[in-house]
Amino acid sequence: MDESQQNFERTRREHWDRVAAGRRGLKVNGYYHRRLNKIYRHLIAPGQRVLEVGCGKGDLLAAVKPSYGMGIDFSERMIQQAAAAHPQLRFLIADAHCFALNETFDAIILSDIVNDLWDVQTVLERLRPMTHDRTRIILNFFSRLWELPLRAARRLRLANPACEQNWLTTDDLRGLLTLAGFETFRSWSEIIWPVTTPGLDALANRYIARLWPFHLSALTNFIVARPADCAASTRQTAAPSGDAPSVSIIVPARNEAGNIAAIMARTPEIGRGTELIFVEGHSSDDTYRTIERVMAENPQRRCRLFRQTGKGKGDAVRLGFEQATGEVLMILDADLTVPPEDLPRFYEAVATGKADFANGVRLVYPMEKQAMRFLNLLGNKFFSLAFSWLLGQPIKDTLCGTKVLRRTDYQKIAANRAYFGDFDPFGDFDLIFGAAKLNLKIVDVPIRYRMRTYGTTNIQRFRHGVLLLRMTAFAARRIKFI
């Protein structure tokens, strides 16, 4: 550390010690920090291992309710107050530029600290050994548009005083995260009205801040990133070896007797081993008996059959996922409009860590004629735009039946299902919403959509379309307008 950096660090340490001691007599408005606490609670599920760099008095770290929480800060006074206020957490006096911990975390928070660092890249690089493949780095930092308003607020003692700041853009932080070995996959803006104003603050920050062009005036920018080399570190699991993840393919089947033999013949063996789980759903043809017969004719395949007790594809998928033993879970629609031969590319995306959630997309390649009716195509395009806006990640096709994720992630989605409710008959939205809530990286996998060759679709365009709109509006309140 050269002399300039030493002076820089000493000045900031003395500054934050004074802030902790309350020597400035500040009239700080707590609304901004309460709002941040709520946002971070939404982003980080309770019960995780969480590290906060620049934790201050520890209130934000405590707000996310970690199973194990570690906060570091270079202000001794801040750490003393944090330890007294939150004895269930651990706190350490340390400089973010040179500390090291011999442990890993599920989530790492850097809230309003990158504006105050001497070398942001060095700090981010320090964090890399404290991550694992599923770690999420979450940062928020002030927008440069607020440089003058914040300076005025600090002079009026309406906000914490600060030393000279870095004013970094979202693109700046994306670049620094890349240099430090992280991959950014979500970014957005928050808070356009940072003071308590009954009736106005909630309206402005929950709703108006989400809309163009108002989001451009937001006070703070958020970024969610993950280790960029998590794909490389798990790449060997995609190889057909003893370490490759096993697979469960769930096949919901209602009135699909004519497709069962083709499913058995065309579905490949994937990974360390593949089980086919058929869930028959109140068919009016002989689908159940056909599955039994085809299973008996193929004793070399690992297959299981369940009769659905509830209704709807979503219920069938949940039953199949509950019974699955594979490490990677897949959905294959029994109508064979998505070719089973394409399943290995979904597996590759998830098993190698390139995706946490692989989502099939029918809207990239040309479709076979009559594979999708025109109104259905328009509806799918509408929902893809709505969901990309809602989730903060591009998603081109919400209703393609083929979706793939790890069983451990599905179990977390299922445990958190009450947050969104249990009224999705398709199962697609349930999985997509849950994946977004867990900050899973969603990757679209294009497929060539085929025309159904047996039976008729179970989708009722207008009735189900209205239901989809209702679910989208409900999810907007749970994901976007928090």
XYZ file of C-alpha atoms in Angstrom:
482
model
C 0.000 0.000 0.000
C 1.611 3.283 -1.086
C 1.545 6.516 0.909
C -1.347 8.004 -1.070
C -3.538 5.005 -0.362
C -2.516 4.986 3.298
C -3.568 8.619 3.639
C -6.797 7.862 1.771
C -7.654 4.957 4.073
C -6.730 6.853 7.244
C -8.916 9.812 6.274
C -11.897 7.551 5.621
C -11.414 5.538 8.796
C -11.345 8.698 10.899
C -14.367 10.004 9.022
C -16.504 6.905 9.669
C -15.397 6.742 13.296
C -16.786 10.268 13.680
C -20.018 9.251 11.950
C -20.343 6.261 14.291
C -19.733 8.491 17.303
C -22.518 10.800 16.132
C -20.318 13.881 16.393
C -21.909 15.539 13.384
C -25.370 15.797 14.933
C -26.906 14.496 11.727
C -30.618 14.615 10.975
C -30.361 11.453 8.922
C -33.547 10.257 7.249
C -33.753 6.490 7.719
C -36.160 5.852 4.867
C -33.399 5.139 2.337
C -31.821 2.473 4.543
C -35.172 0.899 5.426
C -35.894 0.656 1.719
C -32.511 -0.970 1.081
C -33.203 -3.485 3.868
C -36.472 -4.459 2.193
C -34.843 -4.872 -1.224
C -32.044 -7.034 0.136
C -34.529 -9.187 2.079
C -36.258 -9.808 -1.232
C -32.978 -10.716 -2.955
C -31.497 -12.956 -0.258
C -33.574 -15.772 1.201
C -33.315 -16.260 4.983
C -31.002 -18.915 6.342
C -28.007 -18.381 4.052
C -24.348 -17.744 4.800
C -23.910 -14.019 4.154
C -20.882 -11.715 4.148
C -21.272 -7.926 4.084
C -18.259 -5.820 3.152
C -18.522 -2.359 4.683
C -21.219 -3.463 7.107
C -21.324 -0.278 9.207
C -23.546 -0.902 12.211
C -24.716 -4.272 10.865
C -28.391 -3.426 10.385
C -28.553 -4.552 6.743
C -26.756 -7.821 7.455
C -29.168 -8.558 10.296
C -32.154 -7.681 8.102
C -31.523 -10.570 5.676
C -31.645 -13.083 8.568
C -28.600 -15.203 7.705
C -27.924 -18.578 9.283
C -24.354 -17.313 9.562
C -23.577 -13.639 9.091
C -20.147 -12.042 8.885
C -19.674 -8.289 8.616
C -16.383 -6.458 8.056
C -15.661 -2.760 8.326
C -12.481 -0.751 8.911
C -14.157 1.552 11.450
C -13.579 0.216 14.958
C -16.436 2.298 16.352
C -18.843 0.955 13.715
C -17.883 -2.645 14.509
C -18.265 -2.072 18.251
C -21.796 -0.750 17.742
C -22.648 -3.558 15.296
C -21.496 -6.255 17.729
C -23.501 -4.709 20.553
C -26.666 -4.381 18.447
C -26.489 -7.802 16.762
C -24.733 -10.340 19.006
C -25.986 -13.244 16.866
C -23.709 -12.097 14.018
C -19.926 -12.021 13.694
C -18.040 -8.798 12.980
C -14.435 -8.151 12.082
C -12.387 -4.952 11.928
C -10.633 -5.197 8.571
C -9.732 -3.237 5.454
C -11.645 -4.539 2.436
C -8.508 -4.192 0.299
C -6.440 -6.724 2.233
C -8.628 -8.995 4.364
C -8.952 -12.751 3.848
C -11.361 -15.337 5.275
C -10.886 -19.076 4.979
C -14.577 -19.754 4.331
C -17.176 -19.334 1.606
C -20.555 -17.602 1.515
C -23.857 -17.994 -0.322
C -24.300 -14.235 -0.716
C -21.892 -11.297 -0.474
C -23.247 -7.772 -0.038
C -21.471 -4.560 -1.017
C -23.957 -1.806 -0.255
C -22.931 1.808 -0.891
C -19.259 0.929 -0.511
C -17.790 0.906 -4.028
C -18.251 4.681 -4.168
C -15.885 4.880 -1.211
C -13.065 2.476 -2.160
C -9.532 3.239 -3.276
C -9.357 0.212 -5.614
C -12.648 -1.497 -6.418
C -11.066 -4.239 -8.545
C -8.717 -5.317 -5.755
C -11.608 -5.599 -3.307
C -13.647 -7.686 -5.760
C -10.658 -9.937 -6.423
C -10.269 -10.433 -2.656
C -13.804 -11.794 -2.546
C -13.322 -14.441 -5.234
C -11.789 -17.117 -2.907
C -14.754 -16.644 -0.553
C -17.265 -17.771 -3.193
C -18.509 -21.114 -4.441
C -20.329 -22.006 -7.648
C -23.697 -20.792 -6.307
C -22.550 -17.595 -4.586
C -24.270 -14.350 -5.538
C -22.492 -10.992 -5.301
C -25.006 -8.171 -4.799
C -23.936 -4.550 -5.054
C -25.722 -1.253 -4.897
C -24.014 2.062 -5.536
C -25.026 5.679 -6.056
C -25.905 6.970 -9.512
C -23.766 9.823 -10.770
C -26.922 11.806 -11.540
C -27.308 12.216 -7.781
C -23.834 13.624 -7.154
C -24.980 17.229 -6.737
C -28.255 16.458 -4.853
C -26.367 14.228 -2.400
C -23.703 16.850 -1.891
C -26.429 19.378 -1.049
C -28.205 16.916 1.278
C -24.984 16.285 3.165
C -24.334 19.984 3.610
C -27.827 20.288 5.039
C -27.109 17.255 7.290
C -29.989 15.297 5.762
C -27.648 12.472 4.783
C -24.475 10.955 6.175
C -21.415 13.059 5.319
C -18.919 11.494 2.958
C -15.379 11.921 1.743
C -14.548 12.361 -1.914
C -16.458 9.683 -3.831
C -16.006 7.427 -6.848
C -18.921 7.956 -9.209
C -19.127 4.688 -11.118
C -21.644 3.710 -13.775
C -23.253 0.309 -14.145
C -21.002 -0.345 -17.137
C -17.962 0.563 -15.009
C -18.967 -1.995 -12.401
C -19.741 -4.660 -14.999
C -16.225 -4.216 -16.361
C -14.621 -4.343 -12.908
C -16.589 -7.451 -11.988
C -15.446 -9.105 -15.219
C -11.815 -8.277 -14.451
C -12.234 -9.740 -10.961
C -13.684 -13.015 -12.245
C -17.431 -12.417 -11.938
C -20.294 -12.505 -14.423
C -23.109 -9.939 -14.174
C -26.540 -11.255 -15.126
C -28.965 -8.749 -13.561
C -28.893 -4.989 -13.126
C -31.550 -2.404 -12.398
C -32.187 0.886 -10.595
C -33.967 1.652 -7.330
C -35.317 4.604 -5.314
C -36.262 7.867 -6.974
C -37.704 9.438 -3.800
C -35.357 8.765 -0.836
C -37.230 10.534 1.972
C -40.260 9.596 4.032
C -43.335 11.186 2.492
C -46.575 9.397 3.421
C -48.411 8.216 0.334
C -45.686 9.375 -2.055
C -42.582 7.363 -1.156
C -44.217 3.947 -1.724
C -45.905 5.066 -4.951
C -42.691 6.567 -6.302
C -40.311 3.761 -5.365
C -42.474 0.668 -5.794
C -44.199 1.645 -9.024
C -43.058 4.815 -10.775
C -39.357 3.933 -10.399
C -39.972 0.815 -12.536
C -41.236 2.777 -15.510
C -39.440 4.516 -18.341
C -38.140 7.229 -18.219
C -38.448 7.633 -14.426
C -36.037 4.769 -13.657
C -33.275 6.840 -15.273
C -33.430 9.231 -12.311
C -32.977 6.548 -9.625
C -30.602 7.165 -6.728
C -28.952 3.739 -6.564
C -28.041 1.045 -9.076
C -28.133 -2.671 -8.273
C -26.091 -5.479 -9.793
C -26.284 -9.233 -9.178
C -23.285 -11.294 -10.310
C -21.926 -14.802 -9.892
C -18.459 -16.352 -10.257
C -17.655 -16.314 -13.968
C -15.682 -19.535 -13.883
C -18.366 -21.618 -12.179
C -19.016 -23.180 -15.581
C -15.359 -24.125 -15.935
C -15.179 -25.513 -12.415
C -18.069 -27.892 -13.097
C -17.358 -28.627 -16.747
C -16.086 -32.091 -15.986
C -19.564 -32.996 -14.711
C -20.928 -32.774 -18.253
C -18.697 -35.646 -19.384
C -20.157 -39.171 -19.353
C -18.241 -40.242 -16.258
C -18.970 -41.373 -12.732
C -18.989 -37.728 -11.615
C -21.647 -36.594 -14.098
C -25.000 -35.611 -12.552
C -27.821 -38.111 -12.873
C -31.030 -37.095 -14.633
C -34.761 -37.426 -14.038
C -37.017 -36.654 -17.009
C -40.615 -35.980 -16.023
C -43.168 -36.710 -18.751
C -46.692 -35.416 -17.968
C -49.017 -37.451 -20.193
C -52.718 -36.896 -20.700
C -54.351 -38.514 -23.743
C -50.932 -39.199 -25.278
C -51.096 -42.981 -25.863
C -49.880 -42.631 -29.448
C -46.623 -40.941 -28.386
C -45.398 -43.185 -25.564
C -43.456 -45.683 -27.701
C -41.679 -42.827 -29.510
C -40.781 -41.169 -26.190
C -39.204 -44.397 -24.999
C -37.323 -44.968 -28.255
C -36.118 -41.398 -28.829
C -35.215 -40.177 -25.322
C -31.442 -40.575 -24.870
C -29.546 -41.720 -21.824
C -27.911 -38.629 -20.303
C -25.238 -38.086 -17.678
C -24.552 -40.741 -15.062
C -27.960 -42.295 -15.605
C -31.475 -41.333 -16.690
C -34.822 -42.181 -15.165
C -38.057 -41.558 -17.037
C -40.936 -40.609 -14.752
C -44.323 -40.763 -16.454
C -47.201 -38.981 -14.709
C -50.519 -39.918 -16.304
C -53.263 -37.348 -15.797
C -56.878 -38.588 -16.068
C -56.679 -39.632 -19.723
C -59.783 -40.609 -21.679
C -57.707 -42.919 -23.901
C -55.511 -45.824 -22.771
C -52.425 -43.743 -21.966
C -51.847 -45.410 -18.575
C -52.018 -48.965 -19.924
C -49.857 -47.980 -22.889
C -47.151 -46.638 -20.569
C -47.266 -49.869 -18.553
C -46.910 -51.939 -21.726
C -44.058 -49.869 -23.188
C -42.208 -49.947 -19.861
C -42.505 -53.743 -19.775
C -41.177 -53.941 -23.345
C -38.111 -51.870 -22.390
C -36.737 -53.384 -19.167
C -33.307 -51.863 -19.928
C -34.710 -48.388 -19.280
C -35.166 -47.066 -15.762
C -38.815 -45.974 -15.722
C -41.477 -45.185 -13.158
C -45.184 -44.481 -13.570
C -47.524 -42.469 -11.351
C -51.206 -41.707 -11.683
C -51.957 -38.048 -11.054
C -54.480 -37.291 -8.316
C -54.695 -33.511 -8.891
C -55.346 -31.594 -12.081
C -53.242 -29.729 -14.604
C -49.750 -30.120 -16.001
C -48.251 -28.103 -13.130
C -49.600 -30.585 -10.587
C -48.225 -33.483 -12.664
C -44.787 -31.894 -12.868
C -44.687 -31.328 -9.114
C -45.595 -34.953 -8.455
C -42.833 -36.080 -10.809
C -40.270 -33.741 -9.268
C -41.179 -34.936 -5.767
C -40.558 -38.535 -6.795
C -37.404 -37.833 -8.821
C -34.021 -39.050 -7.621
C -31.844 -37.451 -10.315
C -29.616 -34.470 -9.619
C -30.830 -32.668 -12.757
C -34.588 -32.411 -13.362
C -36.092 -32.101 -16.848
C -39.602 -31.709 -18.229
C -40.475 -33.341 -21.544
C -43.961 -32.757 -22.943
C -45.482 -36.004 -24.131
C -46.760 -34.386 -27.346
C -43.167 -34.501 -28.706
C -43.384 -30.963 -30.096
C -39.970 -30.544 -28.435
C -37.722 -33.346 -29.739
C -36.322 -35.571 -26.965
C -33.054 -35.606 -28.917
C -32.564 -31.948 -27.865
C -32.489 -32.740 -24.139
C -28.683 -33.228 -23.963
C -28.106 -29.566 -24.837
C -30.279 -28.526 -21.880
C -28.321 -30.909 -19.687
C -25.023 -29.474 -20.930
C -26.109 -25.935 -20.041
C -27.024 -26.848 -16.454
C -24.409 -29.521 -15.730
C -21.551 -27.258 -16.822
C -22.838 -24.276 -14.818
C -23.510 -22.114 -17.879
C -27.096 -21.879 -16.690
C -28.836 -22.402 -13.372
C -32.180 -22.723 -15.173
C -32.343 -23.782 -18.842
C -35.520 -22.610 -20.549
C -36.644 -23.947 -23.910
C -37.370 -21.370 -26.623
C -39.585 -22.093 -29.629
C -39.440 -18.600 -31.130
C -35.915 -18.537 -32.593
C -35.888 -21.131 -35.371
C -38.710 -21.407 -37.936
C -41.489 -23.712 -36.745
C -43.142 -26.485 -38.666
C -46.407 -25.352 -40.207
C -49.358 -25.506 -37.812
C -46.999 -26.161 -34.867
C -48.364 -23.041 -33.126
C -51.535 -21.128 -33.896
C -51.164 -17.424 -34.716
C -52.924 -16.135 -31.579
C -50.801 -18.446 -29.436
C -47.687 -17.043 -31.124
C -48.775 -13.475 -30.355
C -49.522 -14.431 -26.758
C -46.121 -16.038 -26.324
C -44.345 -12.975 -27.704
C -46.321 -10.708 -25.368
C -45.499 -12.795 -22.300
C -41.825 -12.991 -23.271
C -41.618 -9.187 -23.278
C -43.564 -8.923 -20.021
C -41.400 -11.514 -18.276
C -38.105 -10.061 -19.475
C -39.188 -6.755 -17.915
C -40.478 -8.428 -14.755
C -37.480 -10.662 -14.100
C -34.660 -8.364 -15.195
C -33.296 -11.207 -17.344
C -34.056 -11.856 -21.017
C -36.507 -14.719 -21.451
C -37.886 -15.239 -24.924
C -40.474 -17.977 -24.387
C -42.297 -18.517 -21.093
C -44.567 -21.397 -22.082
C -42.239 -23.849 -23.789
C -42.745 -27.017 -21.774
C -39.081 -28.008 -21.568
C -37.355 -26.581 -18.517
C -34.287 -27.949 -16.744
C -32.744 -27.195 -13.354
C -30.917 -28.904 -10.512
C -32.999 -30.746 -7.943
C -31.426 -28.730 -5.099
C -32.653 -25.510 -6.729
C -36.113 -26.954 -7.310
C -36.359 -27.887 -3.642
C -35.671 -24.247 -2.729
C -38.332 -23.096 -5.203
C -40.839 -25.551 -3.723
C -40.033 -24.413 -0.178
C -40.682 -20.808 -1.225
C -43.827 -21.535 -3.260
C -46.188 -19.849 -0.826
C -44.597 -16.502 -1.723
C -46.248 -16.592 -5.161
C -49.266 -18.741 -4.407
C -50.298 -22.087 -5.824
C -52.545 -21.368 -8.786
C -50.409 -22.087 -11.856
C -51.983 -25.020 -13.750
C -49.101 -25.153 -16.247
C -46.135 -25.197 -13.873
C -44.078 -22.917 -16.140
C -44.639 -19.696 -14.239
C -44.204 -21.410 -10.903
C -40.692 -22.460 -11.924
C -39.724 -19.221 -13.684
C -40.921 -16.986 -10.835
C -39.217 -19.206 -8.283
C -35.949 -19.214 -10.238
C -35.993 -15.423 -10.492
C -36.696 -15.056 -6.773
C -33.625 -17.214 -6.033
C -31.458 -15.146 -8.410
C -30.794 -18.160 -10.616
C -29.279 -17.402 -13.989
C -31.899 -18.198 -16.620
C -30.554 -19.145 -20.058
C -32.728 -19.655 -23.141
C -32.020 -22.808 -25.154
C -33.460 -22.553 -28.702
C -35.161 -25.630 -30.134
C -37.022 -26.370 -33.359
C -40.689 -26.673 -32.481
C -42.497 -29.549 -34.164
C -46.113 -30.113 -35.109
C -48.109 -32.483 -32.907
C -48.627 -35.815 -34.680
C -51.046 -37.422 -32.218
C -53.923 -36.064 -30.145
C -54.965 -32.467 -29.572
C -53.617 -29.665 -27.409
C -54.837 -29.327 -23.830
C -54.416 -25.526 -23.943
C -57.593 -23.408 -24.042
C -56.389 -20.154 -25.558
C -58.785 -17.595 -24.146
C -59.550 -19.050 -20.713
C -55.919 -19.886 -20.071
C -54.807 -16.567 -21.569
C -56.861 -14.660 -18.985
C -55.377 -16.842 -16.231
C -51.855 -16.113 -17.491
C -52.552 -12.368 -17.360
C -53.747 -12.713 -13.773
C -50.639 -14.650 -12.804
C -48.409 -12.070 -14.487
C -50.088 -9.210 -12.610
C -49.792 -11.091 -9.327
C -46.126 -11.863 -9.921
C -45.441 -8.214 -10.771
C -46.475 -7.262 -7.241
C -44.245 -9.995 -5.804
C -41.153 -9.511 -7.977
C -41.129 -6.048 -9.537
C -43.230 -3.752 -7.364
C -41.797 -4.642 -3.969
